[in-house]
XYZ file of C-alpha atoms in Angstrom:
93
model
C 0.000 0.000 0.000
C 1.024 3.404 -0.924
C 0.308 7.130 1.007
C -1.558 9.160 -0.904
C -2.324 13.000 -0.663
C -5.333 14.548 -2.146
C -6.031 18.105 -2.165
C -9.673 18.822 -3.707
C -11.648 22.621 -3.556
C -15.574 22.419 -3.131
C -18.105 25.028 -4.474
C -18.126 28.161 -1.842
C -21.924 28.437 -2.189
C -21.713 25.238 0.211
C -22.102 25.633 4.265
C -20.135 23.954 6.901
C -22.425 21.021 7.041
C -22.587 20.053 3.771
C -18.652 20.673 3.317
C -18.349 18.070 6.114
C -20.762 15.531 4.881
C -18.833 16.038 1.464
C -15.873 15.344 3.477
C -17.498 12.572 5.008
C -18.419 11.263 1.903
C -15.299 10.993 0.513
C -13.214 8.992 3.334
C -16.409 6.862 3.222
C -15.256 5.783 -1.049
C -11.755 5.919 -0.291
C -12.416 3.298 3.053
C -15.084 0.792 0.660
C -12.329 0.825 -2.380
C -9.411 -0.576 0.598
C -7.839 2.370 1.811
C -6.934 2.910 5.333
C -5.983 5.698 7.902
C -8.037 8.156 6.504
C -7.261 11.309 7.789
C -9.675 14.600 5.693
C -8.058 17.932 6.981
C -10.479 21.515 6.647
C -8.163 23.909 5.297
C -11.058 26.237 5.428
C -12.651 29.157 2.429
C -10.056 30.499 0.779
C -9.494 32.839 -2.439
C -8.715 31.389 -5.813
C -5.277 32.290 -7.592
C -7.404 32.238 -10.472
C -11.290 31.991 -11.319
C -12.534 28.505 -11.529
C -16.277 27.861 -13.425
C -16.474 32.050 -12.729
C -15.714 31.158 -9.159
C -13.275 33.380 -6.867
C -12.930 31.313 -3.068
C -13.715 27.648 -2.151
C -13.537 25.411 0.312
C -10.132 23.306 0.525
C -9.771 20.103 1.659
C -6.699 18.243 1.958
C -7.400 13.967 2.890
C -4.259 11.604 3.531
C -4.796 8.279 3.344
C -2.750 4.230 2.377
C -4.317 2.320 -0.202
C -3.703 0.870 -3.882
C -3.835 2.530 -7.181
C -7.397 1.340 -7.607
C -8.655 3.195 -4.219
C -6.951 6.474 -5.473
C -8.736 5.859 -9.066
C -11.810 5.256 -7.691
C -11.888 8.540 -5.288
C -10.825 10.583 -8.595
C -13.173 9.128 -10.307
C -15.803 10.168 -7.398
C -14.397 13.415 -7.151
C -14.787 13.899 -10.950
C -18.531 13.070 -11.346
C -19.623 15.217 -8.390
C -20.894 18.615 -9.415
C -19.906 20.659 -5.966
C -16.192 19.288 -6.283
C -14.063 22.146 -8.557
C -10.706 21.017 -9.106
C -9.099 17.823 -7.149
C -5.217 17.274 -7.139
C -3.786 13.521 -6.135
C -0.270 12.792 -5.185
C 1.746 9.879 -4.229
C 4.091 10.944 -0.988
């Protein structure tokens, strides 16, 4: 198993709540595709170095967590089709 870093920016239209059921939702793929020691970080609102979809801020979350190549795949994949999710950015550490 590998450690993975993913960084991913939600809509700022979203509150608190819904950021951390996002959140939430997100561990929960990454723990049903084998990954393990999932640990999702708030980084908080924060302003755009550039306008995304006409957007200025959103809402960063940074989520470390051990798995395969599949388990990252399949959160990207997640990440991809889910319209509140702006821009997501895996690495391997």
């Amino acid at each position: 198993m590998a450690h993975y870093e993913i960084t991913y920016i939600i809509r700022p239209a979203l509150e608190d709540p819904q950021v951390d059921e996002l959140a939430a939702h997100f561990s929960t793929v990454a723990k049903d595709s084998g990954g393990a020691e999932i640990v999702p970080e708030r980084m908080g609102k924060k302003r755009l170095a550039f306008e995304i979809q006409k957007l200025r801020e959103g809402h960063y979350i940074c989520m470390k967590f051990d798995g395969n190549a599949d388990c990252a795949r399949e959160i990207v994949r997640q990440m991809r089709l889910h319209e509140n999710v702006m821009r997501a950015l895996l690495i391997r550490l």
